[in-house]
Amino acid sequence: QVQLQESGPGLVKPSQTLSLICAVSGASISSGFYYWTWVRQPAGKGLEWIGRVYTSGSTNYNPSLKSRVTISVDTSKNQVSLELSSVTAADTAVYYCARDSLAEGFWYFDLWGRGTLVTVSS
Amino acid sequence: QAGLTQPPSVSRGLRQTATLTCTGNSNNVGNQGAAWLQQHQGHPPKLLSYRNNNRPSGISERFSASRSGNTASLIITGLQPEDEADYYCSAWDSSLTAWVFGGGTKLTVL
């Protein structure tokens, strides 16, 4: 059973860089046709897609966050990482890692981590 | 980033049918269709359907989806108390080369 587990600092200071890891267990991150995605959700608000990475390293980013986001994959560690620079209080949210699967030419999020809360505050 | 439009809330009675809508454009819903996610308070989202009306294993047949043009719909029949949750639609936008979500619909089962 494939599982995703997000981890990282729960508190980040304004202007610093938020760094999170998504550890994939139960299968090789390189197997199958999957993108690995980051999504965030501020308290009481909706879902916001941050970006995704393929195992080849190919990425797509949310245009509104693109200048601050880096998503990468480490196949040797079976994990995906997220870096978001120059954070402000508006970046406070629960951050989810999700798997983006392909079926008949259609991508969809079929697997989610439990999420990790990141608060930006001094 | 609510690229898709969903009604903020829908209320229906127990055992009734709820239809949730999601409107996008020809670059997202109209092109690729939509996937639907259910989220209970304090939990991660869960996939309900994808590619308009494919259900993952374990998802009740009470959940079905459809698409007409740029609007996708999630139909929930025989509403149960556990269906009370937030529902999000999602679609890949080929113009933005980005995923877009709806703002979510809070379903209340009366």
mmCIF file with all atom_site columns, C-alpha atoms in Angstrom:
data_model
loop_
_atom_site.group_PDB
_atom_site.id
_atom_site.type_symbol
_atom_site.label_atom_id
_atom_site.label_alt_id
_atom_site.label_comp_id
_atom_site.label_asym_id
_atom_site.label_entity_id
_atom_site.label_seq_id
_atom_site.pdbx_PDB_ins_code
_atom_site.Cartn_x
_atom_site.Cartn_y
_atom_site.Cartn_z
_atom_site.occupancy
_atom_site.B_iso_or_equiv
_atom_site.pdbx_formal_charge
_atom_site.auth_seq_id
_atom_site.auth_comp_id
_atom_site.auth_asym_id
_atom_site.auth_atom_id
_atom_site.pdbx_PDB_model_num
ATOM 1   C CA . GLN A 1 1   ? 0.000   0.000  0.000   1.00 0.00 ? 1   GLN A CA 1
ATOM 2   C CA . VAL A 1 2   ? 1.544   3.245  -1.142  1.00 0.00 ? 2   VAL A CA 1
ATOM 3   C CA . GLN A 1 3   ? 1.615   5.995  1.462   1.00 0.00 ? 3   GLN A CA 1
ATOM 4   C CA . LEU A 1 4   ? 2.727   9.608  1.433   1.00 0.00 ? 4   LEU A CA 1
ATOM 5   C CA . GLN A 1 5   ? 4.086   11.373 4.505   1.00 0.00 ? 5   GLN A CA 1
ATOM 6   C CA . GLU A 1 6   ? 4.848   15.074 4.633   1.00 0.00 ? 6   GLU A CA 1
ATOM 7   C CA . SER A 1 7   ? 7.408   16.432 7.063   1.00 0.00 ? 7   SER A CA 1
ATOM 8   C CA . GLY A 1 8   ? 9.229   19.632 7.827   1.00 0.00 ? 8   GLY A CA 1
ATOM 9   C CA . PRO A 1 9   ? 9.348   22.608 10.184  1.00 0.00 ? 9   PRO A CA 1
ATOM 10  C CA . GLY A 1 10  ? 5.971   23.652 11.498  1.00 0.00 ? 10  GLY A CA 1
ATOM 11  C CA . LEU A 1 11  ? 7.103   27.239 11.982  1.00 0.00 ? 11  LEU A CA 1
ATOM 12  C CA . VAL A 1 12  ? 8.937   29.413 9.484   1.00 0.00 ? 12  VAL A CA 1
ATOM 13  C CA . LYS A 1 13  ? 9.915   33.045 9.882   1.00 0.00 ? 13  LYS A CA 1
ATOM 14  C CA . PRO A 1 14  ? 8.759   35.658 7.370   1.00 0.00 ? 14  PRO A CA 1
ATOM 15  C CA . SER A 1 15  ? 11.107  36.156 4.399   1.00 0.00 ? 15  SER A CA 1
ATOM 16  C CA . GLN A 1 16  ? 12.697  32.746 4.967   1.00 0.00 ? 16  GLN A CA 1
ATOM 17  C CA . THR A 1 17  ? 12.347  29.606 2.852   1.00 0.00 ? 17  THR A CA 1
ATOM 18  C CA . LEU A 1 18  ? 9.791   26.927 3.640   1.00 0.00 ? 18  LEU A CA 1
ATOM 19  C CA . SER A 1 19  ? 11.170  23.434 3.019   1.00 0.00 ? 19  SER A CA 1
ATOM 20  C CA . LEU A 1 20  ? 9.092   20.260 3.137   1.00 0.00 ? 20  LEU A CA 1
ATOM 21  C CA . ILE A 1 21  ? 9.669   16.623 2.287   1.00 0.00 ? 21  ILE A CA 1
ATOM 22  C CA . CYS A 1 22  ? 7.158   14.072 1.040   1.00 0.00 ? 22  CYS A CA 1
ATOM 23  C CA . ALA A 1 23  ? 8.342   10.531 1.744   1.00 0.00 ? 23  ALA A CA 1
ATOM 24  C CA . VAL A 1 24  ? 6.822   7.848  -0.437  1.00 0.00 ? 24  VAL A CA 1
ATOM 25  C CA . SER A 1 25  ? 6.574   4.370  1.041   1.00 0.00 ? 25  SER A CA 1
ATOM 26  C CA . GLY A 1 26  ? 5.199   1.114  -0.293  1.00 0.00 ? 26  GLY A CA 1
ATOM 27  C CA . ALA A 1 27  ? 6.457   1.542  -3.848  1.00 0.00 ? 27  ALA A CA 1
ATOM 28  C CA . SER A 1 28  ? 9.277   3.055  -5.829  1.00 0.00 ? 28  SER A CA 1
ATOM 29  C CA . ILE A 1 29  ? 8.684   6.674  -6.679  1.00 0.00 ? 29  ILE A CA 1
ATOM 30  C CA . SER A 1 30  ? 9.969   5.904  -10.169 1.00 0.00 ? 30  SER A CA 1
ATOM 31  C CA . SER A 1 31  ? 7.498   3.145  -10.967 1.00 0.00 ? 31  SER A CA 1
ATOM 32  C CA . GLY A 1 32  ? 4.497   3.942  -13.111 1.00 0.00 ? 32  GLY A CA 1
ATOM 33  C CA . PHE A 1 33  ? 3.388   7.161  -14.765 1.00 0.00 ? 33  PHE A CA 1
ATOM 34  C CA . TYR A 1 34  ? 3.052   9.551  -11.843 1.00 0.00 ? 34  TYR A CA 1
ATOM 35  C CA . TYR A 1 35  ? 3.561   13.162 -11.105 1.00 0.00 ? 35  TYR A CA 1
ATOM 36  C CA . TRP A 1 36  ? 4.122   14.098 -7.484  1.00 0.00 ? 36  TRP A CA 1
ATOM 37  C CA . THR A 1 37  ? 2.196   17.172 -6.482  1.00 0.00 ? 37  THR A CA 1
ATOM 38  C CA . TRP A 1 38  ? 2.069   19.733 -3.694  1.00 0.00 ? 38  TRP A CA 1
ATOM 39  C CA . VAL A 1 39  ? -1.236  21.332 -2.713  1.00 0.00 ? 39  VAL A CA 1
ATOM 40  C CA . ARG A 1 40  ? -1.898  23.702 0.165   1.00 0.00 ? 40  ARG A CA 1
ATOM 41  C CA . GLN A 1 41  ? -4.942  24.766 2.106   1.00 0.00 ? 41  GLN A CA 1
ATOM 42  C CA . PRO A 1 42  ? -5.120  27.796 4.408   1.00 0.00 ? 42  PRO A CA 1
ATOM 43  C CA . ALA A 1 43  ? -7.325  27.290 7.439   1.00 0.00 ? 43  ALA A CA 1
ATOM 44  C CA . GLY A 1 44  ? -10.985 27.442 6.480   1.00 0.00 ? 44  GLY A CA 1
ATOM 45  C CA . LYS A 1 45  ? -10.214 27.944 2.799   1.00 0.00 ? 45  LYS A CA 1
ATOM 46  C CA . GLY A 1 46  ? -10.020 25.919 -0.379  1.00 0.00 ? 46  GLY A CA 1
ATOM 47  C CA . LEU A 1 47  ? -7.297  23.930 -2.071  1.00 0.00 ? 47  LEU A CA 1
ATOM 48  C CA . GLU A 1 48  ? -4.496  25.644 -3.973  1.00 0.00 ? 48  GLU A CA 1
ATOM 49  C CA . TRP A 1 49  ? -2.242  23.719 -6.338  1.00 0.00 ? 49  TRP A CA 1
ATOM 50  C CA . ILE A 1 50  ? 1.432   24.606 -5.900  1.00 0.00 ? 50  ILE A CA 1
ATOM 51  C CA . GLY A 1 51  ? 3.135   22.453 -8.491  1.00 0.00 ? 51  GLY A CA 1
ATOM 52  C CA . ARG A 1 52  ? 4.235   18.987 -9.505  1.00 0.00 ? 52  ARG A CA 1
ATOM 53  C CA . VAL A 1 53  ? 7.286   17.012 -10.541 1.00 0.00 ? 53  VAL A CA 1
ATOM 54  C CA . TYR A 1 54  ? 7.712   13.936 -12.686 1.00 0.00 ? 54  TYR A CA 1
ATOM 55  C CA . THR A 1 55  ? 10.334  11.346 -11.830 1.00 0.00 ? 55  THR A CA 1
ATOM 56  C CA . SER A 1 56  ? 12.414  12.648 -14.740 1.00 0.00 ? 56  SER A CA 1
ATOM 57  C CA . GLY A 1 57  ? 12.571  15.985 -12.940 1.00 0.00 ? 57  GLY A CA 1
ATOM 58  C CA . SER A 1 58  ? 10.152  17.735 -15.282 1.00 0.00 ? 58  SER A CA 1
ATOM 59  C CA . THR A 1 59  ? 8.009   20.269 -13.411 1.00 0.00 ? 59  THR A CA 1
ATOM 60  C CA . ASN A 1 60  ? 4.879   22.381 -13.700 1.00 0.00 ? 60  ASN A CA 1
ATOM 61  C CA . TYR A 1 61  ? 4.145   25.235 -11.306 1.00 0.00 ? 61  TYR A CA 1
ATOM 62  C CA . ASN A 1 62  ? 1.216   27.411 -10.334 1.00 0.00 ? 62  ASN A CA 1
ATOM 63  C CA . PRO A 1 63  ? 1.816   30.619 -12.305 1.00 0.00 ? 63  PRO A CA 1
ATOM 64  C CA . SER A 1 64  ? 1.049   32.727 -9.235  1.00 0.00 ? 64  SER A CA 1
ATOM 65  C CA . LEU A 1 65  ? 3.749   30.975 -7.181  1.00 0.00 ? 65  LEU A CA 1
ATOM 66  C CA . LYS A 1 66  ? 6.222   30.044 -9.876  1.00 0.00 ? 66  LYS A CA 1
ATOM 67  C CA . SER A 1 67  ? 8.813   32.677 -9.006  1.00 0.00 ? 67  SER A CA 1
ATOM 68  C CA . ARG A 1 68  ? 9.113   31.344 -5.431  1.00 0.00 ? 68  ARG A CA 1
ATOM 69  C CA . VAL A 1 69  ? 8.657   27.583 -5.814  1.00 0.00 ? 69  VAL A CA 1
ATOM 70  C CA . THR A 1 70  ? 11.039  24.727 -6.447  1.00 0.00 ? 70  THR A CA 1
ATOM 71  C CA . ILE A 1 71  ? 9.843   21.125 -6.454  1.00 0.00 ? 71  ILE A CA 1
ATOM 72  C CA . SER A 1 72  ? 12.315  18.312 -6.921  1.00 0.00 ? 72  SER A CA 1
ATOM 73  C CA . VAL A 1 73  ? 12.458  14.547 -6.712  1.00 0.00 ? 73  VAL A CA 1
ATOM 74  C CA . ASP A 1 74  ? 15.127  12.330 -5.148  1.00 0.00 ? 74  ASP A CA 1
ATOM 75  C CA . THR A 1 75  ? 14.619  8.835  -6.480  1.00 0.00 ? 75  THR A CA 1
ATOM 76  C CA . SER A 1 76  ? 17.421  7.407  -4.330  1.00 0.00 ? 76  SER A CA 1
ATOM 77  C CA . LYS A 1 77  ? 15.572  8.506  -1.188  1.00 0.00 ? 77  LYS A CA 1
ATOM 78  C CA . ASN A 1 78  ? 12.106  7.909  -2.651  1.00 0.00 ? 78  ASN A CA 1
ATOM 79  C CA . GLN A 1 79  ? 11.003  11.409 -1.756  1.00 0.00 ? 79  GLN A CA 1
ATOM 80  C CA . VAL A 1 80  ? 9.822   14.698 -3.175  1.00 0.00 ? 80  VAL A CA 1
ATOM 81  C CA . SER A 1 81  ? 10.751  18.081 -1.805  1.00 0.00 ? 81  SER A CA 1
ATOM 82  C CA . LEU A 1 82  ? 9.131   21.509 -1.830  1.00 0.00 ? 82  LEU A CA 1
ATOM 83  C CA . GLU A 1 83  ? 10.871  24.829 -1.327  1.00 0.00 ? 83  GLU A CA 1
ATOM 84  C CA . LEU A 1 84  ? 8.922   28.073 -1.138  1.00 0.00 ? 84  LEU A CA 1
ATOM 85  C CA . SER A 1 85  ? 11.018  31.185 -0.737  1.00 0.00 ? 85  SER A CA 1
ATOM 86  C CA . SER A 1 86  ? 10.311  34.621 0.715   1.00 0.00 ? 86  SER A CA 1
ATOM 87  C CA . VAL A 1 87  ? 7.350   33.412 2.726   1.00 0.00 ? 87  VAL A CA 1
ATOM 88  C CA . THR A 1 88  ? 4.775   35.675 4.349   1.00 0.00 ? 88  THR A CA 1
ATOM 89  C CA . ALA A 1 89  ? 1.835   35.058 6.653   1.00 0.00 ? 89  ALA A CA 1
ATOM 90  C CA . ALA A 1 90  ? -0.242  34.364 3.545   1.00 0.00 ? 90  ALA A CA 1
ATOM 91  C CA . ASP A 1 91  ? 1.746   31.159 3.062   1.00 0.00 ? 91  ASP A CA 1
ATOM 92  C CA . THR A 1 92  ? 0.462   29.742 6.351   1.00 0.00 ? 92  THR A CA 1
ATOM 93  C CA . ALA A 1 93  ? -1.451  26.597 5.432   1.00 0.00 ? 93  ALA A CA 1
ATOM 94  C CA . VAL A 1 94  ? -1.684  22.843 5.609   1.00 0.00 ? 94  VAL A CA 1
ATOM 95  C CA . TYR A 1 95  ? 0.597   21.508 2.899   1.00 0.00 ? 95  TYR A CA 1
ATOM 96  C CA . TYR A 1 96  ? -0.358  18.240 1.222   1.00 0.00 ? 96  TYR A CA 1
ATOM 97  C CA . CYS A 1 97  ? 1.640   15.910 -0.951  1.00 0.00 ? 97  CYS A CA 1
ATOM 98  C CA . ALA A 1 98  ? -0.427  14.037 -3.529  1.00 0.00 ? 98  ALA A CA 1
ATOM 99  C CA . ARG A 1 99  ? 0.104   11.565 -6.350  1.00 0.00 ? 99  ARG A CA 1
ATOM 100 C CA . ASP A 1 100 ? -1.002  12.583 -9.815  1.00 0.00 ? 100 ASP A CA 1
ATOM 101 C CA . SER A 1 101 ? -1.958  9.444  -11.762 1.00 0.00 ? 101 SER A CA 1
ATOM 102 C CA . LEU A 1 102 ? -2.674  8.903  -15.436 1.00 0.00 ? 102 LEU A CA 1
ATOM 103 C CA . ALA A 1 103 ? -5.550  6.867  -16.865 1.00 0.00 ? 103 ALA A CA 1
ATOM 104 C CA . GLU A 1 104 ? -6.605  6.972  -20.509 1.00 0.00 ? 104 GLU A CA 1
ATOM 105 C CA . GLY A 1 105 ? -4.958  10.320 -20.994 1.00 0.00 ? 105 GLY A CA 1
ATOM 106 C CA . PHE A 1 106 ? -6.523  11.865 -17.921 1.00 0.00 ? 106 PHE A CA 1
ATOM 107 C CA . TRP A 1 107 ? -4.576  12.963 -14.838 1.00 0.00 ? 107 TRP A CA 1
ATOM 108 C CA . TYR A 1 108 ? -6.123  12.891 -11.392 1.00 0.00 ? 108 TYR A CA 1
ATOM 109 C CA . PHE A 1 109 ? -5.076  12.979 -7.721  1.00 0.00 ? 109 PHE A CA 1
ATOM 110 C CA . ASP A 1 110 ? -5.567  9.448  -6.470  1.00 0.00 ? 110 ASP A CA 1
ATOM 111 C CA . LEU A 1 111 ? -3.470  9.461  -3.315  1.00 0.00 ? 111 LEU A CA 1
ATOM 112 C CA . TRP A 1 112 ? -2.923  12.082 -0.614  1.00 0.00 ? 112 TRP A CA 1
ATOM 113 C CA . GLY A 1 113 ? -0.730  12.477 2.412   1.00 0.00 ? 113 GLY A CA 1
ATOM 114 C CA . ARG A 1 114 ? -2.169  13.529 5.750   1.00 0.00 ? 114 ARG A CA 1
ATOM 115 C CA . GLY A 1 115 ? -0.779  17.015 5.357   1.00 0.00 ? 115 GLY A CA 1
ATOM 116 C CA . THR A 1 116 ? 1.458   19.130 7.542   1.00 0.00 ? 116 THR A CA 1
ATOM 117 C CA . LEU A 1 117 ? 0.675   22.527 9.013   1.00 0.00 ? 117 LEU A CA 1
ATOM 118 C CA . VAL A 1 118 ? 3.184   25.274 8.349   1.00 0.00 ? 118 VAL A CA 1
ATOM 119 C CA . THR A 1 119 ? 2.809   28.577 10.137  1.00 0.00 ? 119 THR A CA 1
ATOM 120 C CA . VAL A 1 120 ? 4.715   31.649 9.022   1.00 0.00 ? 120 VAL A CA 1
ATOM 121 C CA . SER A 1 121 ? 5.352   33.889 11.984  1.00 0.00 ? 121 SER A CA 1
ATOM 122 C CA . SER A 1 122 ? 8.183   35.692 13.682  1.00 0.00 ? 122 SER A CA 1
ATOM 123 C CA . GLN B 2 1   ? -6.592  30.174 -6.948  1.00 0.00 ? 1   GLN B CA 1
ATOM 124 C CA . ALA B 2 2   ? -10.225 29.166 -7.592  1.00 0.00 ? 2   ALA B CA 1
ATOM 125 C CA . GLY B 2 3   ? -10.051 28.708 -11.325 1.00 0.00 ? 3   GLY B CA 1
ATOM 126 C CA . LEU B 2 4   ? -13.299 26.719 -11.378 1.00 0.00 ? 4   LEU B CA 1
ATOM 127 C CA . THR B 2 5   ? -16.637 27.957 -10.048 1.00 0.00 ? 5   THR B CA 1
ATOM 128 C CA . GLN B 2 6   ? -18.586 26.004 -7.448  1.00 0.00 ? 6   GLN B CA 1
ATOM 129 C CA . PRO B 2 7   ? -21.531 27.109 -5.309  1.00 0.00 ? 7   PRO B CA 1
ATOM 130 C CA . PRO B 2 8   ? -20.258 27.738 -1.757  1.00 0.00 ? 8   PRO B CA 1
ATOM 131 C CA . SER B 2 9   ? -22.948 25.638 -0.115  1.00 0.00 ? 9   SER B CA 1
ATOM 132 C CA . VAL B 2 10  ? -25.707 23.128 -0.823  1.00 0.00 ? 10  VAL B CA 1
ATOM 133 C CA . SER B 2 11  ? -28.205 21.712 1.666   1.00 0.00 ? 11  SER B CA 1
ATOM 134 C CA . ARG B 2 12  ? -30.397 18.662 1.152   1.00 0.00 ? 12  ARG B CA 1
ATOM 135 C CA . GLY B 2 13  ? -32.376 16.323 3.335   1.00 0.00 ? 13  GLY B CA 1
ATOM 136 C CA . LEU B 2 14  ? -31.453 12.843 4.451   1.00 0.00 ? 14  LEU B CA 1
ATOM 137 C CA . ARG B 2 15  ? -31.890 10.251 1.666   1.00 0.00 ? 15  ARG B CA 1
ATOM 138 C CA . GLN B 2 16  ? -32.402 12.997 -0.900  1.00 0.00 ? 16  GLN B CA 1
ATOM 139 C CA . THR B 2 17  ? -30.234 13.706 -3.948  1.00 0.00 ? 17  THR B CA 1
ATOM 140 C CA . ALA B 2 18  ? -27.700 16.505 -4.179  1.00 0.00 ? 18  ALA B CA 1
ATOM 141 C CA . THR B 2 19  ? -26.220 17.804 -7.407  1.00 0.00 ? 19  THR B CA 1
ATOM 142 C CA . LEU B 2 20  ? -23.029 19.823 -7.106  1.00 0.00 ? 20  LEU B CA 1
ATOM 143 C CA . THR B 2 21  ? -21.801 21.814 -10.078 1.00 0.00 ? 21  THR B CA 1
ATOM 144 C CA . CYS B 2 22  ? -18.403 22.972 -11.262 1.00 0.00 ? 22  CYS B CA 1
ATOM 145 C CA . THR B 2 23  ? -18.004 25.425 -14.122 1.00 0.00 ? 23  THR B CA 1
ATOM 146 C CA . GLY B 2 24  ? -14.783 26.029 -15.991 1.00 0.00 ? 24  GLY B CA 1
ATOM 147 C CA . ASN B 2 25  ? -13.907 26.748 -19.592 1.00 0.00 ? 25  ASN B CA 1
ATOM 148 C CA . SER B 2 26  ? -12.826 24.999 -22.757 1.00 0.00 ? 26  SER B CA 1
ATOM 149 C CA . ASN B 2 27  ? -9.222  24.790 -21.548 1.00 0.00 ? 27  ASN B CA 1
ATOM 150 C CA . ASN B 2 28  ? -10.005 22.769 -18.436 1.00 0.00 ? 28  ASN B CA 1
ATOM 151 C CA . VAL B 2 29  ? -13.390 21.171 -17.699 1.00 0.00 ? 29  VAL B CA 1
ATOM 152 C CA . GLY B 2 30  ? -14.498 21.418 -21.311 1.00 0.00 ? 30  GLY B CA 1
ATOM 153 C CA . ASN B 2 31  ? -11.274 19.826 -22.504 1.00 0.00 ? 31  ASN B CA 1
ATOM 154 C CA . GLN B 2 32  ? -10.172 17.261 -19.941 1.00 0.00 ? 32  GLN B CA 1
ATOM 155 C CA . GLY B 2 33  ? -13.239 16.910 -17.793 1.00 0.00 ? 33  GLY B CA 1
ATOM 156 C CA . ALA B 2 34  ? -13.100 17.115 -14.012 1.00 0.00 ? 34  ALA B CA 1
ATOM 157 C CA . ALA B 2 35  ? -12.216 15.018 -11.017 1.00 0.00 ? 35  ALA B CA 1
ATOM 158 C CA . TRP B 2 36  ? -14.086 15.300 -7.728  1.00 0.00 ? 36  TRP B CA 1
ATOM 159 C CA . LEU B 2 37  ? -12.650 15.215 -4.228  1.00 0.00 ? 37  LEU B CA 1
ATOM 160 C CA . GLN B 2 38  ? -14.370 14.888 -0.866  1.00 0.00 ? 38  GLN B CA 1
ATOM 161 C CA . GLN B 2 39  ? -12.871 16.397 2.264   1.00 0.00 ? 39  GLN B CA 1
ATOM 162 C CA . HIS B 2 40  ? -14.115 15.920 5.779   1.00 0.00 ? 40  HIS B CA 1
ATOM 163 C CA . GLN B 2 41  ? -13.071 18.425 8.401   1.00 0.00 ? 41  GLN B CA 1
ATOM 164 C CA . GLY B 2 42  ? -9.528  17.805 9.569   1.00 0.00 ? 42  GLY B CA 1
ATOM 165 C CA . HIS B 2 43  ? -8.803  15.183 6.920   1.00 0.00 ? 43  HIS B CA 1
ATOM 166 C CA . PRO B 2 44  ? -7.027  15.196 3.563   1.00 0.00 ? 44  PRO B CA 1
ATOM 167 C CA . PRO B 2 45  ? -9.093  15.190 0.378   1.00 0.00 ? 45  PRO B CA 1
ATOM 168 C CA . LYS B 2 46  ? -10.212 11.847 -1.026  1.00 0.00 ? 46  LYS B CA 1
ATOM 169 C CA . LEU B 2 47  ? -10.783 11.071 -4.697  1.00 0.00 ? 47  LEU B CA 1
ATOM 170 C CA . LEU B 2 48  ? -14.432 10.346 -5.551  1.00 0.00 ? 48  LEU B CA 1
ATOM 171 C CA . SER B 2 49  ? -14.382 10.283 -9.343  1.00 0.00 ? 49  SER B CA 1
ATOM 172 C CA . TYR B 2 50  ? -12.116 11.101 -12.244 1.00 0.00 ? 50  TYR B CA 1
ATOM 173 C CA . ARG B 2 51  ? -12.356 11.497 -15.993 1.00 0.00 ? 51  ARG B CA 1
ATOM 174 C CA . ASN B 2 52  ? -15.938 12.620 -15.460 1.00 0.00 ? 52  ASN B CA 1
ATOM 175 C CA . ASN B 2 53  ? -17.442 9.374  -14.111 1.00 0.00 ? 53  ASN B CA 1
ATOM 176 C CA . ASN B 2 54  ? -14.842 6.817  -13.125 1.00 0.00 ? 54  ASN B CA 1
ATOM 177 C CA . ARG B 2 55  ? -14.932 5.822  -9.468  1.00 0.00 ? 55  ARG B CA 1
ATOM 178 C CA . PRO B 2 56  ? -11.924 4.462  -7.569  1.00 0.00 ? 56  PRO B CA 1
ATOM 179 C CA . SER B 2 57  ? -12.505 1.149  -5.862  1.00 0.00 ? 57  SER B CA 1
ATOM 180 C CA . GLY B 2 58  ? -14.268 1.538  -2.545  1.00 0.00 ? 58  GLY B CA 1
ATOM 181 C CA . ILE B 2 59  ? -16.260 4.610  -3.538  1.00 0.00 ? 59  ILE B CA 1
ATOM 182 C CA . SER B 2 60  ? -20.005 4.129  -3.199  1.00 0.00 ? 60  SER B CA 1
ATOM 183 C CA . GLU B 2 61  ? -22.195 3.922  -6.302  1.00 0.00 ? 61  GLU B CA 1
ATOM 184 C CA . ARG B 2 62  ? -24.233 6.693  -4.722  1.00 0.00 ? 62  ARG B CA 1
ATOM 185 C CA . PHE B 2 63  ? -21.594 9.045  -6.115  1.00 0.00 ? 63  PHE B CA 1
ATOM 186 C CA . SER B 2 64  ? -21.705 9.660  -9.846  1.00 0.00 ? 64  SER B CA 1
ATOM 187 C CA . ALA B 2 65  ? -20.392 12.400 -12.078 1.00 0.00 ? 65  ALA B CA 1
ATOM 188 C CA . SER B 2 66  ? -21.112 13.838 -15.484 1.00 0.00 ? 66  SER B CA 1
ATOM 189 C CA . ARG B 2 67  ? -20.063 16.677 -17.761 1.00 0.00 ? 67  ARG B CA 1
ATOM 190 C CA . SER B 2 68  ? -21.904 18.894 -20.185 1.00 0.00 ? 68  SER B CA 1
ATOM 191 C CA . GLY B 2 69  ? -19.763 21.350 -22.050 1.00 0.00 ? 69  GLY B CA 1
ATOM 192 C CA . ASN B 2 70  ? -17.735 23.382 -19.572 1.00 0.00 ? 70  ASN B CA 1
ATOM 193 C CA . THR B 2 71  ? -19.742 22.279 -16.540 1.00 0.00 ? 71  THR B CA 1
ATOM 194 C CA . ALA B 2 72  ? -19.136 19.156 -14.510 1.00 0.00 ? 72  ALA B CA 1
ATOM 195 C CA . SER B 2 73  ? -21.579 17.764 -11.980 1.00 0.00 ? 73  SER B CA 1
ATOM 196 C CA . LEU B 2 74  ? -21.340 15.440 -9.000  1.00 0.00 ? 74  LEU B CA 1
ATOM 197 C CA . ILE B 2 75  ? -24.576 13.670 -8.125  1.00 0.00 ? 75  ILE B CA 1
ATOM 198 C CA . ILE B 2 76  ? -24.952 12.124 -4.689  1.00 0.00 ? 76  ILE B CA 1
ATOM 199 C CA . THR B 2 77  ? -28.026 9.975  -4.200  1.00 0.00 ? 77  THR B CA 1
ATOM 200 C CA . GLY B 2 78  ? -29.534 8.668  -0.963  1.00 0.00 ? 78  GLY B CA 1
ATOM 201 C CA . LEU B 2 79  ? -27.766 11.280 1.142   1.00 0.00 ? 79  LEU B CA 1
ATOM 202 C CA . GLN B 2 80  ? -26.319 10.013 4.415   1.00 0.00 ? 80  GLN B CA 1
ATOM 203 C CA . PRO B 2 81  ? -25.010 11.968 7.411   1.00 0.00 ? 81  PRO B CA 1
ATOM 204 C CA . GLU B 2 82  ? -21.443 10.962 6.522   1.00 0.00 ? 82  GLU B CA 1
ATOM 205 C CA . ASP B 2 83  ? -21.794 12.699 3.157   1.00 0.00 ? 83  ASP B CA 1
ATOM 206 C CA . GLU B 2 84  ? -21.666 16.032 4.952   1.00 0.00 ? 84  GLU B CA 1
ATOM 207 C CA . ALA B 2 85  ? -18.305 17.391 3.818   1.00 0.00 ? 85  ALA B CA 1
ATOM 208 C CA . ASP B 2 86  ? -16.584 19.826 1.470   1.00 0.00 ? 86  ASP B CA 1
ATOM 209 C CA . TYR B 2 87  ? -16.470 18.837 -2.172  1.00 0.00 ? 87  TYR B CA 1
ATOM 210 C CA . TYR B 2 88  ? -13.884 20.120 -4.635  1.00 0.00 ? 88  TYR B CA 1
ATOM 211 C CA . CYS B 2 89  ? -13.652 19.765 -8.368  1.00 0.00 ? 89  CYS B CA 1
ATOM 212 C CA . SER B 2 90  ? -10.301 19.800 -10.127 1.00 0.00 ? 90  SER B CA 1
ATOM 213 C CA . ALA B 2 91  ? -9.203  19.926 -13.720 1.00 0.00 ? 91  ALA B CA 1
ATOM 214 C CA . TRP B 2 92  ? -5.986  20.255 -15.685 1.00 0.00 ? 92  TRP B CA 1
ATOM 215 C CA . ASP B 2 93  ? -5.875  23.532 -17.571 1.00 0.00 ? 93  ASP B CA 1
ATOM 216 C CA . SER B 2 94  ? -4.085  23.032 -20.875 1.00 0.00 ? 94  SER B CA 1
ATOM 217 C CA . SER B 2 95  ? -3.660  26.767 -21.404 1.00 0.00 ? 95  SER B CA 1
ATOM 218 C CA . LEU B 2 96  ? -2.128  27.454 -17.993 1.00 0.00 ? 96  LEU B CA 1
ATOM 219 C CA . THR B 2 97  ? -0.386  24.039 -17.899 1.00 0.00 ? 97  THR B CA 1
ATOM 220 C CA . ALA B 2 98  ? -1.558  23.947 -14.316 1.00 0.00 ? 98  ALA B CA 1
ATOM 221 C CA . TRP B 2 99  ? -4.116  22.258 -12.137 1.00 0.00 ? 99  TRP B CA 1
ATOM 222 C CA . VAL B 2 100 ? -7.078  24.391 -11.148 1.00 0.00 ? 100 VAL B CA 1
ATOM 223 C CA . PHE B 2 101 ? -9.500  23.761 -8.323  1.00 0.00 ? 101 PHE B CA 1
ATOM 224 C CA . GLY B 2 102 ? -12.974 24.958 -7.591  1.00 0.00 ? 102 GLY B CA 1
ATOM 225 C CA . GLY B 2 103 ? -13.482 26.946 -4.432  1.00 0.00 ? 103 GLY B CA 1
ATOM 226 C CA . GLY B 2 104 ? -15.338 24.033 -2.879  1.00 0.00 ? 104 GLY B CA 1
ATOM 227 C CA . THR B 2 105 ? -18.958 23.337 -1.961  1.00 0.00 ? 105 THR B CA 1
ATOM 228 C CA . LYS B 2 106 ? -19.958 22.652 1.622   1.00 0.00 ? 106 LYS B CA 1
ATOM 229 C CA . LEU B 2 107 ? -22.683 20.014 1.593   1.00 0.00 ? 107 LEU B CA 1
ATOM 230 C CA . THR B 2 108 ? -25.041 19.973 4.553   1.00 0.00 ? 108 THR B CA 1
ATOM 231 C CA . VAL B 2 109 ? -27.305 16.981 5.089   1.00 0.00 ? 109 VAL B CA 1
ATOM 232 C CA . LEU B 2 110 ? -30.392 18.097 6.969   1.00 0.00 ? 110 LEU B CA 1
#
